[in-house]
Amino acid sequence: MARRHAEQSGVMGVDADRLRARMDRLGISDSELARESGVNRDTIAAIKRGQGFRRSSLTKLEAKLSELEEEAGIGTPAGPTEVVEFVYEFPDGSKATFAVRGPGAEDKVARLLDRLRKNPSNG
């Protein structure tokens, strides 16, 4: 199960670093954020360690952090926010989940899928 969550989480290291930085800026602990967001404290700790997690958990945390930053009068730190997730099924029937983050993520995904369709063996 953890492996499946790791695959769904996409760019975990970036997510972990960004979560830690935002929590540090607010001076909020794992327990406080868990209480405020409704996300389990162990899940928050796992994200911060770069372990597998569900994207929906990170989305809840990011929404709560944005709310807390607004209340505190500090802006959300600059960084890529557009994330496009997709599942690609290879000709052999195996599947892979990808997450592309950053400006132009949707265009990058479209180009990648186009390349995969034209040449499924190389990508």
CSV table of N, CA and C in Angstrom, one decimal:
chain,number,residue,atom,x,y,z
A,1,MET,N,0.8,-1.2,0.0
A,1,MET,CA,0.0,0.0,0.0
A,1,MET,C,0.9,1.3,0.0
A,2,ALA,N,1.9,1.3,0.8
A,2,ALA,CA,2.8,2.4,0.8
A,2,ALA,C,3.4,2.7,-0.5
A,3,ARG,N,3.7,1.6,-1.3
A,3,ARG,CA,4.3,1.8,-2.6
A,3,ARG,C,3.3,2.5,-3.5
A,4,ARG,N,2.0,2.1,-3.4
A,4,ARG,CA,1.0,2.7,-4.3
A,4,ARG,C,0.9,4.2,-3.9
A,5,HIS,N,0.9,4.5,-2.7
A,5,HIS,CA,0.8,5.9,-2.3
A,5,HIS,C,2.1,6.7,-2.7
A,6,ALA,N,3.2,6.1,-2.7
A,6,ALA,CA,4.4,6.7,-3.2
A,6,ALA,C,4.3,7.0,-4.6
A,7,GLU,N,3.8,6.1,-5.4
A,7,GLU,CA,3.6,6.4,-6.8
A,7,GLU,C,2.6,7.5,-7.1
A,8,GLN,N,1.6,7.6,-6.3
A,8,GLN,CA,0.6,8.6,-6.5
A,8,GLN,C,1.1,10.0,-6.0
A,9,SER,N,2.1,10.0,-5.2
A,9,SER,CA,2.5,11.3,-4.6
A,9,SER,C,3.4,12.1,-5.5
A,10,GLY,N,3.9,11.5,-6.6
A,10,GLY,CA,4.7,12.3,-7.5
A,10,GLY,C,6.0,12.8,-7.0
A,11,VAL,N,6.2,14.1,-7.0
A,11,VAL,CA,7.5,14.7,-6.6
A,11,VAL,C,7.5,14.9,-5.1
A,12,MET,N,7.8,13.8,-4.4
A,12,MET,CA,7.7,13.8,-2.9
A,12,MET,C,8.7,14.7,-2.3
A,13,GLY,N,10.0,14.7,-2.8
A,13,GLY,CA,11.0,15.6,-2.1
A,13,GLY,C,10.6,17.0,-2.1
A,14,VAL,N,10.1,17.5,-3.3
A,14,VAL,CA,9.7,18.9,-3.4
A,14,VAL,C,8.5,19.2,-2.4
A,15,ASP,N,7.6,18.3,-2.4
A,15,ASP,CA,6.4,18.4,-1.5
A,15,ASP,C,6.9,18.5,0.0
A,16,ALA,N,7.8,17.6,0.3
A,16,ALA,CA,8.3,17.6,1.7
A,16,ALA,C,9.0,18.9,2.1
A,17,ASP,N,9.9,19.3,1.2
A,17,ASP,CA,10.6,20.6,1.5
A,17,ASP,C,9.7,21.8,1.6
A,18,ARG,N,8.7,21.8,0.7
A,18,ARG,CA,7.8,22.9,0.7
A,18,ARG,C,6.9,22.9,1.9
A,19,LEU,N,6.4,21.7,2.3
A,19,LEU,CA,5.6,21.6,3.5
A,19,LEU,C,6.4,22.1,4.8
A,20,ARG,N,7.6,21.6,4.9
A,20,ARG,CA,8.4,21.9,6.1
A,20,ARG,C,8.7,23.4,6.1
A,21,ALA,N,9.0,24.0,4.9
A,21,ALA,CA,9.3,25.5,4.9
A,21,ALA,C,8.0,26.3,5.3
A,22,ARG,N,6.9,25.9,4.8
A,22,ARG,CA,5.7,26.6,5.1
A,22,ARG,C,5.3,26.5,6.6
A,23,MET,N,5.5,25.3,7.2
A,23,MET,CA,5.2,25.1,8.6
A,23,MET,C,6.2,25.9,9.4
A,24,ASP,N,7.5,25.9,9.0
A,24,ASP,CA,8.5,26.7,9.8
A,24,ASP,C,8.1,28.2,9.8
A,25,ARG,N,7.7,28.7,8.6
A,25,ARG,CA,7.3,30.1,8.5
A,25,ARG,C,6.2,30.5,9.5
A,26,LEU,N,5.3,29.5,9.6
A,26,LEU,CA,4.1,29.7,10.5
A,26,LEU,C,4.4,29.4,12.0
A,27,GLY,N,5.5,28.6,12.2
A,27,GLY,CA,5.8,28.2,13.6
A,27,GLY,C,4.8,27.2,14.0
A,28,ILE,N,4.3,26.3,13.2
A,28,ILE,CA,3.3,25.3,13.5
A,28,ILE,C,3.9,23.9,13.6
A,29,SER,N,3.5,23.2,14.5
A,29,SER,CA,4.0,21.8,14.7
A,29,SER,C,3.1,20.8,13.9
A,30,ASP,N,3.6,19.6,13.8
A,30,ASP,CA,2.9,18.5,13.1
A,30,ASP,C,1.5,18.3,13.8
A,31,SER,N,1.5,18.3,15.1
A,31,SER,CA,0.3,18.1,15.9
A,31,SER,C,-0.7,19.2,15.6
A,32,GLU,N,-0.2,20.5,15.6
A,32,GLU,CA,-1.1,21.6,15.4
A,32,GLU,C,-1.7,21.6,14.0
A,33,LEU,N,-0.9,21.3,13.0
A,33,LEU,CA,-1.4,21.2,11.6
A,33,LEU,C,-2.4,20.1,11.5
A,34,ALA,N,-2.1,19.0,12.1
A,34,ALA,CA,-3.0,17.8,12.1
A,34,ALA,C,-4.4,18.2,12.6
A,35,ARG,N,-4.4,18.9,13.7
A,35,ARG,CA,-5.6,19.3,14.4
A,35,ARG,C,-6.4,20.3,13.5
A,36,GLU,N,-5.6,21.3,12.9
A,36,GLU,CA,-6.3,22.3,12.1
A,36,GLU,C,-6.8,21.8,10.7
A,37,SER,N,-6.0,20.8,10.1
A,37,SER,CA,-6.4,20.4,8.8
A,37,SER,C,-7.2,19.1,8.7
A,38,GLY,N,-7.2,18.3,9.8
A,38,GLY,CA,-7.9,17.1,9.8
A,38,GLY,C,-7.1,15.9,9.1
A,39,VAL,N,-5.8,16.2,8.9
A,39,VAL,CA,-4.9,15.2,8.3
A,39,VAL,C,-4.2,14.5,9.5
A,40,ASN,N,-4.1,13.2,9.6
A,40,ASN,CA,-3.4,12.5,10.6
A,40,ASN,C,-2.0,13.0,10.8
A,41,ARG,N,-1.5,13.2,12.1
A,41,ARG,CA,-0.2,13.6,12.4
A,41,ARG,C,0.9,12.7,11.8
A,42,ASP,N,0.6,11.4,11.8
A,42,ASP,CA,1.6,10.4,11.2
A,42,ASP,C,1.7,10.6,9.7
A,43,THR,N,0.6,11.0,9.0
A,43,THR,CA,0.7,11.3,7.6
A,43,THR,C,1.5,12.5,7.3
A,44,ILE,N,1.4,13.5,8.1
A,44,ILE,CA,2.2,14.8,8.0
A,44,ILE,C,3.7,14.4,8.2
A,45,ALA,N,4.0,13.6,9.2
A,45,ALA,CA,5.4,13.2,9.4
A,45,ALA,C,5.9,12.4,8.2
A,46,ALA,N,5.1,11.5,7.7
A,46,ALA,CA,5.5,10.7,6.5
A,46,ALA,C,5.8,11.6,5.3
A,47,ILE,N,5.0,12.6,5.1
A,47,ILE,CA,5.2,13.6,4.0
A,47,ILE,C,6.5,14.3,4.2
A,48,LYS,N,6.8,14.7,5.4
A,48,LYS,CA,8.0,15.5,5.7
A,48,LYS,C,9.2,14.6,5.6
A,49,ARG,N,9.1,13.3,5.7
A,49,ARG,CA,10.2,12.4,5.5
A,49,ARG,C,10.3,11.9,4.1
A,50,GLY,N,9.4,12.4,3.2
A,50,GLY,CA,9.5,12.0,1.8
A,50,GLY,C,8.9,10.6,1.5
A,51,GLN,N,8.1,10.1,2.4
A,51,GLN,CA,7.5,8.8,2.3
A,51,GLN,C,6.2,8.9,1.5
A,52,GLY,N,5.6,7.8,1.2
A,52,GLY,CA,4.4,7.8,0.4
A,52,GLY,C,3.2,8.5,1.1
A,53,PHE,N,2.4,9.1,0.3
A,53,PHE,CA,1.2,9.7,0.9
A,53,PHE,C,0.2,9.9,-0.3
A,54,ARG,N,-1.0,10.2,0.1
A,54,ARG,CA,-2.1,10.5,-0.9
A,54,ARG,C,-2.0,11.9,-1.2
A,55,ARG,N,-2.2,12.2,-2.5
A,55,ARG,CA,-2.2,13.6,-3.0
A,55,ARG,C,-3.3,14.4,-2.3
A,56,SER,N,-4.4,13.7,-2.0
A,56,SER,CA,-5.6,14.4,-1.3
A,56,SER,C,-5.1,14.9,0.1
A,57,SER,N,-4.3,14.2,0.8
A,57,SER,CA,-3.8,14.7,2.1
A,57,SER,C,-3.0,15.9,1.9
A,58,LEU,N,-2.1,15.9,0.9
A,58,LEU,CA,-1.2,17.1,0.7
A,58,LEU,C,-2.1,18.3,0.3
A,59,THR,N,-3.1,18.1,-0.5
A,59,THR,CA,-4.0,19.1,-0.9
A,59,THR,C,-4.7,19.8,0.3
A,60,LYS,N,-5.2,18.9,1.2
A,60,LYS,CA,-5.8,19.5,2.5
A,60,LYS,C,-4.8,20.3,3.3
A,61,LEU,N,-3.6,19.8,3.4
A,61,LEU,CA,-2.6,20.5,4.1
A,61,LEU,C,-2.2,21.8,3.5
A,62,GLU,N,-2.1,21.8,2.2
A,62,GLU,CA,-1.7,23.1,1.5
A,62,GLU,C,-2.9,24.1,1.6
A,63,ALA,N,-4.1,23.6,1.6
A,63,ALA,CA,-5.2,24.6,1.7
A,63,ALA,C,-5.2,25.2,3.1
A,64,LYS,N,-5.0,24.4,4.1
A,64,LYS,CA,-5.0,24.9,5.5
A,64,LYS,C,-3.8,25.8,5.7
A,65,LEU,N,-2.7,25.5,5.2
A,65,LEU,CA,-1.5,26.3,5.3
A,65,LEU,C,-1.7,27.7,4.6
A,66,SER,N,-2.4,27.7,3.5
A,66,SER,CA,-2.7,28.9,2.8
A,66,SER,C,-3.6,29.8,3.6
A,67,GLU,N,-4.6,29.1,4.2
A,67,GLU,CA,-5.6,29.8,5.1
A,67,GLU,C,-4.8,30.5,6.3
A,68,LEU,N,-3.9,29.7,6.9
A,68,LEU,CA,-3.2,30.2,8.1
A,68,LEU,C,-2.2,31.3,7.7
A,69,GLU,N,-1.6,31.2,6.5
A,69,GLU,CA,-0.7,32.2,6.1
A,69,GLU,C,-1.5,33.5,5.8
A,70,GLU,N,-2.6,33.4,5.3
A,70,GLU,CA,-3.5,34.6,5.0
A,70,GLU,C,-3.8,35.2,6.3
A,71,GLU,N,-4.3,34.4,7.3
A,71,GLU,CA,-4.6,34.9,8.6
A,71,GLU,C,-3.4,35.6,9.3
A,72,ALA,N,-2.2,35.1,9.1
A,72,ALA,CA,-1.0,35.6,9.7
A,72,ALA,C,-0.5,36.8,8.9
A,73,GLY,N,-1.1,37.1,7.7
A,73,GLY,CA,-0.6,38.2,6.9
A,73,GLY,C,0.7,37.9,6.2
A,74,ILE,N,1.0,36.7,6.0
A,74,ILE,CA,2.2,36.4,5.2
A,74,ILE,C,1.7,35.6,3.9
A,75,GLY,N,2.4,35.9,2.8
A,75,GLY,CA,2.0,35.3,1.6
A,75,GLY,C,2.5,33.8,1.5
A,76,THR,N,1.9,33.1,0.6
A,76,THR,CA,2.4,31.8,0.3
A,76,THR,C,3.7,31.9,-0.4
A,77,PRO,N,4.7,31.1,0.0
A,77,PRO,CA,6.0,31.3,-0.7
A,77,PRO,C,5.9,31.0,-2.1
A,78,ALA,N,6.7,31.7,-2.9
A,78,ALA,CA,6.7,31.5,-4.4
A,78,ALA,C,7.2,30.0,-4.7
A,79,GLY,N,6.7,29.5,-5.7
A,79,GLY,CA,7.0,28.1,-6.1
A,79,GLY,C,6.0,27.6,-7.0
A,80,PRO,N,6.4,26.5,-7.7
A,80,PRO,CA,5.4,25.9,-8.6
A,80,PRO,C,4.2,25.4,-7.9
A,81,THR,N,3.0,25.7,-8.5
A,81,THR,CA,1.8,25.3,-7.9
A,81,THR,C,1.0,24.4,-8.8
A,82,GLU,N,1.2,24.5,-10.1
A,82,GLU,CA,0.4,23.8,-11.0
A,82,GLU,C,0.9,22.3,-11.0
A,83,VAL,N,0.0,21.4,-10.8
A,83,VAL,CA,0.4,20.0,-10.8
A,83,VAL,C,-0.6,19.2,-11.6
A,84,VAL,N,-0.1,18.5,-12.6
A,84,VAL,CA,-1.0,17.7,-13.4
A,84,VAL,C,-0.6,16.2,-13.2
A,85,GLU,N,-1.5,15.4,-12.8
A,85,GLU,CA,-1.3,14.0,-12.6
A,85,GLU,C,-2.0,13.2,-13.7
A,86,PHE,N,-1.3,12.1,-14.1
A,86,PHE,CA,-2.0,11.2,-15.1
A,86,PHE,C,-1.4,9.8,-15.0
A,87,VAL,N,-2.2,8.9,-15.5
A,87,VAL,CA,-1.8,7.5,-15.5
A,87,VAL,C,-1.6,7.1,-17.0
A,88,TYR,N,-0.5,6.5,-17.3
A,88,TYR,CA,-0.2,6.0,-18.6
A,88,TYR,C,-0.2,4.5,-18.6
A,89,GLU,N,-0.9,3.9,-19.6
A,89,GLU,CA,-0.9,2.5,-19.7
A,89,GLU,C,0.0,2.1,-20.9
A,90,PHE,N,1.0,1.3,-20.6
A,90,PHE,CA,2.0,0.9,-21.7
A,90,PHE,C,1.4,-0.2,-22.5
A,91,PRO,N,1.9,-0.5,-23.7
A,91,PRO,CA,1.4,-1.5,-24.6
A,91,PRO,C,1.3,-2.9,-23.9
A,92,ASP,N,2.2,-3.2,-23.0
A,92,ASP,CA,2.2,-4.5,-22.3
A,92,ASP,C,1.1,-4.6,-21.2
A,93,GLY,N,0.4,-3.5,-21.0
A,93,GLY,CA,-0.7,-3.5,-20.0
A,93,GLY,C,-0.3,-2.9,-18.7
A,94,SER,N,1.0,-2.7,-18.4
A,94,SER,CA,1.5,-2.1,-17.2
A,94,SER,C,1.1,-0.6,-17.2
A,95,LYS,N,1.0,-0.1,-16.0
A,95,LYS,CA,0.6,1.3,-15.8
A,95,LYS,C,1.6,2.1,-15.0
A,96,ALA,N,1.7,3.3,-15.2
A,96,ALA,CA,2.6,4.2,-14.4
A,96,ALA,C,1.8,5.5,-14.1
A,97,THR,N,2.0,6.0,-12.9
A,97,THR,CA,1.3,7.2,-12.5
A,97,THR,C,2.4,8.3,-12.5
A,98,PHE,N,2.1,9.4,-13.1
A,98,PHE,CA,3.1,10.5,-13.2
A,98,PHE,C,2.5,11.8,-12.6
A,99,ALA,N,3.3,12.6,-12.0
A,99,ALA,CA,2.9,14.0,-11.6
A,99,ALA,C,3.9,15.0,-12.2
A,100,VAL,N,3.4,16.0,-12.8
A,100,VAL,CA,4.2,17.0,-13.4
A,100,VAL,C,3.9,18.3,-12.7
A,101,ARG,N,4.9,19.0,-12.2
A,101,ARG,CA,4.6,20.2,-11.4
A,101,ARG,C,5.4,21.4,-12.0
A,102,GLY,N,4.8,22.5,-11.9
A,102,GLY,CA,5.4,23.7,-12.3
A,102,GLY,C,4.7,24.4,-13.4
A,103,PRO,N,5.2,25.6,-13.8
A,103,PRO,CA,4.6,26.4,-14.8
A,103,PRO,C,4.6,25.6,-16.1
A,104,GLY,N,3.4,25.6,-16.8
A,104,GLY,CA,3.3,24.9,-18.0
A,104,GLY,C,3.2,23.4,-17.9
A,105,ALA,N,2.8,22.9,-16.7
A,105,ALA,CA,2.7,21.5,-16.5
A,105,ALA,C,1.8,20.8,-17.5
A,106,GLU,N,0.7,21.4,-17.7
A,106,GLU,CA,-0.3,20.8,-18.6
A,106,GLU,C,0.3,20.6,-20.0
A,107,ASP,N,1.0,21.6,-20.5
A,107,ASP,CA,1.6,21.5,-21.8
A,107,ASP,C,2.7,20.4,-21.9
A,108,LYS,N,3.4,20.3,-20.8
A,108,LYS,CA,4.5,19.3,-20.7
A,108,LYS,C,3.9,17.9,-20.7
A,109,VAL,N,2.8,17.7,-20.0
A,109,VAL,CA,2.1,16.4,-20.0
A,109,VAL,C,1.6,16.1,-21.4
A,110,ALA,N,1.0,17.1,-22.1
A,110,ALA,CA,0.4,16.9,-23.5
A,110,ALA,C,1.6,16.5,-24.4
A,111,ARG,N,2.7,17.1,-24.3
A,111,ARG,CA,3.9,16.8,-25.2
A,111,ARG,C,4.4,15.4,-24.9
A,112,LEU,N,4.5,15.0,-23.6
A,112,LEU,CA,4.9,13.7,-23.2
A,112,LEU,C,4.0,12.6,-23.7
A,113,LEU,N,2.7,12.8,-23.5
A,113,LEU,CA,1.7,11.9,-24.0
A,113,LEU,C,1.8,11.7,-25.5
A,114,ASP,N,2.0,12.8,-26.2
A,114,ASP,CA,2.1,12.8,-27.7
A,114,ASP,C,3.3,11.9,-28.1
A,115,ARG,N,4.4,12.1,-27.4
A,115,ARG,CA,5.6,11.3,-27.7
A,115,ARG,C,5.4,9.9,-27.4
A,116,LEU,N,4.7,9.6,-26.3
A,116,LEU,CA,4.5,8.2,-25.9
A,116,LEU,C,3.5,7.5,-26.9
A,117,ARG,N,2.6,8.2,-27.4
A,117,ARG,CA,1.7,7.7,-28.4
A,117,ARG,C,2.4,7.4,-29.7
A,118,LYS,N,3.3,8.3,-30.1
A,118,LYS,CA,4.0,8.1,-31.4
A,118,LYS,C,5.1,7.0,-31.3
A,119,ASN,N,5.7,6.8,-30.1
A,119,ASN,CA,6.7,5.8,-30.0
A,119,ASN,C,6.6,5.2,-28.6
A,120,PRO,N,5.7,4.3,-28.4
A,120,PRO,CA,5.4,3.8,-27.0
A,120,PRO,C,6.6,3.0,-26.4
A,121,SER,N,7.5,2.6,-27.2
A,121,SER,CA,8.6,1.8,-26.6
A,121,SER,C,9.7,2.7,-26.0
A,122,ASN,N,9.8,4.0,-26.4
A,122,ASN,CA,10.9,4.9,-25.9
A,122,ASN,C,10.4,6.0,-25.1
A,123,GLY,N,9.2,6.5,-25.3
A,123,GLY,CA,8.7,7.6,-24.5
A,123,GLY,C,9.4,8.8,-24.9
